[in-house]
Amino acid sequence: MVAPGAAHWLLIGNSRWHWAGQGLDGWRTWHAPPGFGCEGAPLAGLRLAGWAAVGPIPDQAGLDGPLDRRTRMGLADIPLQAMPPWLGVDRALVGWRAWQLSGSPVLVADAGTALSLTRVDADGRFVGGRLMAGAALQLRALAEGTSQLPEIGVSAGLADGMLSALAAGLWPIETEAAMGSGVLWGMAGAIALAAQQVWVEQPDCQIWLTGGDGAQLEPLLAGLLGARSGLEGRLQWAPDLALEALAALRPGPGR
């Protein structure tokens, strides 16, 4: 559980609210629907050391309450160099934190509502990236854009049923498993291709994976990269990289 009066950090994403707090047994993270605090606790009374928002803030957040504008973080608060003013704050956070921890060029794949690829060079400068639809958006598009493919209930992150796509092997028979397999392998393949392209220019580039769907992508990506190039520890799985960046930039007591 979280220590009474402990500092919290919040990233408002496109689909969920991502929380971190100082727990009695160490660093804790949670993920909740919009408008809900840590482990379902009400927003009122939470002590936010820092927070950031990818998109609009729901009305129920109450900016006069816990979401104090003075503790909100934007691009100007993130020491990532050469950022364009339109860069998403989530991409800036994960790009900066991965570079800070690596001390080398990084390519960060953030597998959330969107799959974003963000490059940072050895000097800590943003040097571009790629964007594509995340798993839930891809599955929704398949259901809405075709006459026979089913809708798979995925709102934020891959549902447990989607894991059957991996258990079904490379070439599933059932339609839902085939959809899930196609989406997962497609995303893993896109990241692996980007990594191979970056390594031609920067062989010392570290590949970082984060985001809600990263846990399902990590073994696929590790297999693709390891089989083709010799991974040698260059793939880092950090599920809460953006929250770690918030806490590093706005530390609370005891951190």
GROMACS .gro file of C-alpha atoms in nm:
model
  255
    1MET     CA    1   0.000   0.000   0.000
    2VAL     CA    2   0.095   0.365  -0.034
    3ALA     CA    3   0.235   0.538   0.271
    4PRO     CA    4  -0.001   0.796   0.427
    5GLY     CA    5   0.075   1.143   0.296
    6ALA     CA    6   0.321   1.007   0.040
    7ALA     CA    7   0.394   1.188  -0.283
    8HIS     CA    8   0.223   1.071  -0.601
    9TRP     CA    9   0.290   1.119  -0.970
   10LEU     CA   10   0.030   1.107  -1.248
   11LEU     CA   11   0.042   1.079  -1.625
   12ILE     CA   12  -0.296   1.131  -1.792
   13GLY     CA   13  -0.285   0.922  -2.108
   14ASN     CA   14  -0.526   0.883  -2.396
   15SER     CA   15  -0.702   0.583  -2.242
   16ARG     CA   16  -0.600   0.558  -1.877
   17TRP     CA   17  -0.453   0.748  -1.584
   18HIS     CA   18  -0.108   0.617  -1.486
   19TRP     CA   19  -0.007   0.661  -1.122
   20ALA     CA   20   0.304   0.612  -0.910
   21GLY     CA   21   0.340   0.653  -0.536
   22GLN     CA   22   0.582   0.601  -0.253
   23GLY     CA   23   0.465   0.281  -0.092
   24LEU     CA   24   0.544   0.139   0.246
   25ASP     CA   25   0.740  -0.132   0.064
   26GLY     CA   26   0.887   0.088  -0.209
   27TRP     CA   27   0.787   0.232  -0.546
   28ARG     CA   28   0.431   0.143  -0.654
   29THR     CA   29   0.242   0.202  -0.980
   30TRP     CA   30  -0.126   0.172  -1.080
   31HIS     CA   31  -0.334   0.228  -1.390
   32ALA     CA   32  -0.693   0.346  -1.367
   33PRO     CA   33  -0.975   0.483  -1.583
   34PRO     CA   34  -1.005   0.864  -1.617
   35GLY     CA   35  -1.108   1.039  -1.298
   36PHE     CA   36  -0.988   0.773  -1.053
   37GLY     CA   37  -0.691   0.799  -0.822
   38CYS     CA   38  -0.446   0.542  -0.694
   39GLU     CA   39  -0.607   0.204  -0.625
   40GLY     CA   40  -0.951   0.363  -0.668
   41ALA     CA   41  -0.890   0.633  -0.407
   42PRO     CA   42  -1.064   0.968  -0.463
   43LEU     CA   43  -0.860   1.247  -0.613
   44ALA     CA   44  -0.924   1.482  -0.324
   45GLY     CA   45  -0.641   1.478  -0.073
   46LEU     CA   46  -0.376   1.315  -0.291
   47ARG     CA   47  -0.040   1.489  -0.279
   48LEU     CA   48   0.088   1.523  -0.635
   49ALA     CA   49   0.457   1.601  -0.666
   50GLY     CA   50   0.418   1.626  -1.042
   51TRP     CA   51   0.178   1.540  -1.320
   52ALA     CA   52   0.148   1.563  -1.697
   53ALA     CA   53  -0.129   1.514  -1.951
   54VAL     CA   54  -0.108   1.380  -2.305
   55GLY     CA   55  -0.447   1.514  -2.406
   56PRO     CA   56  -0.748   1.698  -2.263
   57ILE     CA   57  -0.810   1.670  -1.890
   58PRO     CA   58  -1.152   1.525  -1.801
   59ASP     CA   59  -1.388   1.773  -1.637
   60GLN     CA   60  -1.411   1.567  -1.320
   61ALA     CA   61  -1.040   1.614  -1.254
   62GLY     CA   62  -1.109   1.947  -1.083
   63LEU     CA   63  -0.816   2.176  -1.156
   64ASP     CA   64  -0.894   2.375  -0.840
   65GLY     CA   65  -0.839   2.059  -0.639
   66PRO     CA   66  -0.560   1.801  -0.653
   67LEU     CA   67  -0.448   1.875  -1.010
   68ASP     CA   68  -0.266   2.195  -0.927
   69ARG     CA   69  -0.145   2.382  -1.233
   70ARG     CA   70   0.175   2.465  -1.048
   71THR     CA   71   0.279   2.099  -1.039
   72ARG     CA   72   0.188   2.027  -1.400
   73MET     CA   73   0.484   1.944  -1.621
   74GLY     CA   74   0.513   2.036  -1.987
   75LEU     CA   75   0.781   2.021  -2.252
   76ALA     CA   76   0.963   2.318  -2.101
   77ASP     CA   77   1.022   2.113  -1.783
   78ILE     CA   78   1.187   1.819  -1.961
   79PRO     CA   79   1.559   1.855  -2.040
   80LEU     CA   80   1.541   1.680  -2.377
   81GLN     CA   81   1.721   1.886  -2.639
   82ALA     CA   82   1.590   1.993  -2.982
   83MET     CA   83   1.224   1.912  -2.910
   84PRO     CA   84   0.968   2.056  -3.154
   85PRO     CA   85   0.679   2.234  -2.979
   86TRP     CA   86   0.428   1.975  -3.101
   87LEU     CA   87   0.602   1.673  -2.946
   88GLY     CA   88   0.383   1.476  -2.705
   89VAL     CA   89   0.489   1.516  -2.343
   90ASP     CA   90   0.480   1.137  -2.299
   91ARG     CA   91   0.731   1.089  -2.579
   92ALA     CA   92   0.954   1.358  -2.434
   93LEU     CA   93   0.945   1.194  -2.090
   94VAL     CA   94   1.032   0.843  -2.206
   95GLY     CA   95   1.292   0.964  -2.455
   96TRP     CA   96   1.471   1.174  -2.195
   97ARG     CA   97   1.458   0.908  -1.921
   98ALA     CA   98   1.585   0.627  -2.145
   99TRP     CA   99   1.873   0.847  -2.265
  100GLN     CA  100   1.954   0.953  -1.908
  101LEU     CA  101   1.969   0.592  -1.790
  102SER     CA  102   2.158   0.461  -2.095
  103GLY     CA  103   2.412   0.736  -2.151
  104SER     CA  104   2.395   0.644  -2.520
  105PRO     CA  105   2.166   0.685  -2.821
  106VAL     CA  106   1.821   0.532  -2.763
  107LEU     CA  107   1.516   0.425  -2.958
  108VAL     CA  108   1.211   0.411  -2.730
  109ALA     CA  109   0.903   0.213  -2.831
  110ASP     CA  110   0.602   0.317  -2.622
  111ALA     CA  111   0.321   0.068  -2.683
  112GLY     CA  112   0.008   0.241  -2.554
  113THR     CA  113  -0.301   0.372  -2.731
  114ALA     CA  114  -0.056   0.460  -3.008
  115LEU     CA  115   0.274   0.289  -3.073
  116SER     CA  116   0.532   0.567  -3.075
  117LEU     CA  117   0.897   0.527  -3.169
  118THR     CA  118   1.121   0.805  -3.038
  119ARG     CA  119   1.490   0.850  -3.117
  120VAL     CA  120   1.737   1.041  -2.899
  121ASP     CA  121   2.102   1.076  -2.998
  122ALA     CA  122   2.409   1.043  -2.780
  123ASP     CA  123   2.395   1.412  -2.686
  124GLY     CA  124   2.037   1.394  -2.560
  125ARG     CA  125   1.875   1.548  -2.868
  126PHE     CA  126   1.540   1.442  -3.009
  127VAL     CA  127   1.607   1.326  -3.367
  128GLY     CA  128   1.265   1.206  -3.482
  129GLY     CA  129   1.050   0.898  -3.468
  130ARG     CA  130   0.746   0.717  -3.601
  131LEU     CA  131   0.383   0.676  -3.501
  132MET     CA  132   0.128   0.405  -3.569
  133ALA     CA  133  -0.194   0.281  -3.415
  134GLY     CA  134  -0.161   0.071  -3.103
  135ALA     CA  135  -0.310  -0.275  -3.055
  136ALA     CA  136  -0.656  -0.167  -2.936
  137LEU     CA  137  -0.695   0.088  -3.216
  138GLN     CA  138  -0.588  -0.162  -3.478
  139LEU     CA  139  -0.833  -0.423  -3.354
  140ARG     CA  140  -1.113  -0.167  -3.341
  141ALA     CA  141  -1.038  -0.057  -3.696
  142LEU     CA  142  -1.050  -0.416  -3.820
  143ALA     CA  143  -1.392  -0.468  -3.662
  144GLU     CA  144  -1.536  -0.136  -3.780
  145GLY     CA  145  -1.391  -0.147  -4.131
  146THR     CA  146  -1.492  -0.501  -4.228
  147SER     CA  147  -1.818  -0.693  -4.249
  148GLN     CA  148  -1.712  -1.021  -4.087
  149LEU     CA  149  -1.433  -0.959  -3.840
  150PRO     CA  150  -1.552  -0.947  -3.478
  151GLU     CA  151  -1.508  -0.671  -3.224
  152ILE     CA  152  -1.264  -0.769  -2.952
  153GLY     CA  153  -1.328  -0.594  -2.621
  154VAL     CA  154  -1.001  -0.410  -2.568
  155SER     CA  155  -1.017  -0.061  -2.419
  156ALA     CA  156  -0.673  -0.001  -2.270
  157GLY     CA  157  -0.398  -0.258  -2.301
  158LEU     CA  158  -0.449  -0.610  -2.431
  159ALA     CA  159  -0.725  -0.806  -2.258
  160ASP     CA  160  -0.643  -1.148  -2.117
  161GLY     CA  161  -0.827  -1.310  -2.407
  162MET     CA  162  -0.580  -1.155  -2.648
  163LEU     CA  163  -0.300  -1.359  -2.496
  164SER     CA  164  -0.454  -1.665  -2.662
  165ALA     CA  165  -0.316  -1.524  -2.985
  166LEU     CA  166   0.034  -1.598  -2.858
  167ALA     CA  167  -0.060  -1.938  -2.719
  168ALA     CA  168  -0.214  -2.033  -3.055
  169GLY     CA  169   0.125  -2.028  -3.225
  170LEU     CA  170   0.242  -1.846  -3.534
  171TRP     CA  171  -0.058  -1.931  -3.752
  172PRO     CA  172  -0.384  -1.938  -3.552
  173ILE     CA  173  -0.697  -2.105  -3.686
  174GLU     CA  174  -0.957  -1.904  -3.493
  175THR     CA  175  -1.039  -1.557  -3.625
  176GLU     CA  176  -0.992  -1.363  -3.300
  177ALA     CA  177  -0.657  -1.528  -3.235
  178ALA     CA  178  -0.551  -1.454  -3.593
  179MET     CA  179  -0.641  -1.087  -3.546
  180GLY     CA  180  -0.448  -1.068  -3.222
  181SER     CA  181  -0.149  -1.249  -3.367
  182GLY     CA  182  -0.142  -1.023  -3.670
  183VAL     CA  183  -0.153  -0.708  -3.462
  184LEU     CA  184   0.110  -0.823  -3.211
  185TRP     CA  185   0.355  -0.955  -3.468
  186GLY     CA  186   0.300  -0.650  -3.686
  187MET     CA  187   0.389  -0.416  -3.400
  188ALA     CA  188   0.688  -0.626  -3.295
  189GLY     CA  189   0.806  -0.638  -3.655
  190ALA     CA  190   0.777  -0.260  -3.693
  191ILE     CA  191   0.989  -0.206  -3.382
  192ALA     CA  192   1.245  -0.468  -3.487
  193LEU     CA  193   1.280  -0.313  -3.833
  194ALA     CA  194   1.329   0.032  -3.682
  195ALA     CA  195   1.595  -0.108  -3.449
  196GLN     CA  196   1.782  -0.269  -3.738
  197GLN     CA  197   1.772   0.057  -3.933
  198VAL     CA  198   1.899   0.259  -3.636
  199TRP     CA  199   2.181   0.012  -3.566
  200VAL     CA  200   2.319   0.067  -3.918
  201GLU     CA  201   2.379   0.432  -3.821
  202GLN     CA  202   2.437   0.391  -3.447
  203PRO     CA  203   2.548   0.040  -3.344
  204ASP     CA  204   2.554   0.143  -2.977
  205CYS     CA  205   2.188   0.249  -2.972
  206GLN     CA  206   1.985   0.099  -2.686
  207ILE     CA  207   1.629  -0.016  -2.758
  208TRP     CA  208   1.378   0.059  -2.484
  209LEU     CA  209   1.026  -0.082  -2.463
  210THR     CA  210   0.753   0.062  -2.241
  211GLY     CA  211   0.374   0.104  -2.231
  212GLY     CA  212   0.069  -0.106  -2.152
  213ASP     CA  213   0.113  -0.358  -2.435
  214GLY     CA  214   0.488  -0.388  -2.392
  215ALA     CA  215   0.469  -0.703  -2.179
  216GLN     CA  216   0.311  -0.894  -2.470
  217LEU     CA  217   0.552  -0.745  -2.724
  218GLU     CA  218   0.875  -0.796  -2.528
  219PRO     CA  219   0.921  -1.172  -2.590
  220LEU     CA  220   0.832  -1.133  -2.958
  221LEU     CA  221   1.070  -0.842  -3.001
  222ALA     CA  222   1.350  -1.012  -2.808
  223GLY     CA  223   1.315  -1.315  -3.034
  224LEU     CA  224   1.323  -1.108  -3.352
  225LEU     CA  225   1.620  -0.897  -3.249
  226GLY     CA  226   1.815  -1.176  -3.085
  227ALA     CA  227   1.775  -1.408  -3.382
  228ARG     CA  228   1.885  -1.148  -3.633
  229SER     CA  229   2.152  -0.939  -3.466
  230GLY     CA  230   2.267  -1.069  -3.131
  231LEU     CA  231   2.082  -0.867  -2.869
  232GLU     CA  232   2.365  -0.845  -2.613
  233GLY     CA  233   2.153  -0.664  -2.356
  234ARG     CA  234   2.049  -0.383  -2.590
  235LEU     CA  235   1.674  -0.431  -2.531
  236GLN     CA  236   1.548  -0.277  -2.207
  237TRP     CA  237   1.192  -0.343  -2.082
  238ALA     CA  238   1.073  -0.062  -1.854
  239PRO     CA  239   0.693  -0.069  -1.811
  240ASP     CA  240   0.666   0.260  -1.621
  241LEU     CA  241   0.933   0.470  -1.790
  242ALA     CA  242   0.720   0.786  -1.816
  243LEU     CA  243   0.629   0.775  -1.447
  244GLU     CA  244   0.994   0.718  -1.359
  245ALA     CA  245   1.079   1.031  -1.557
  246LEU     CA  246   0.816   1.235  -1.372
  247ALA     CA  247   0.949   1.120  -1.038
  248ALA     CA  248   1.309   1.188  -1.138
  249LEU     CA  249   1.226   1.541  -1.252
  250ARG     CA  250   0.990   1.620  -0.963
  251PRO     CA  251   1.116   1.406  -0.675
  252GLY     CA  252   0.917   1.378  -0.357
  253PRO     CA  253   1.057   1.339  -0.004
  254GLY     CA  254   1.281   1.038   0.029
  255ARG     CA  255   1.351   0.998  -0.344
   0.00000   0.00000   0.00000
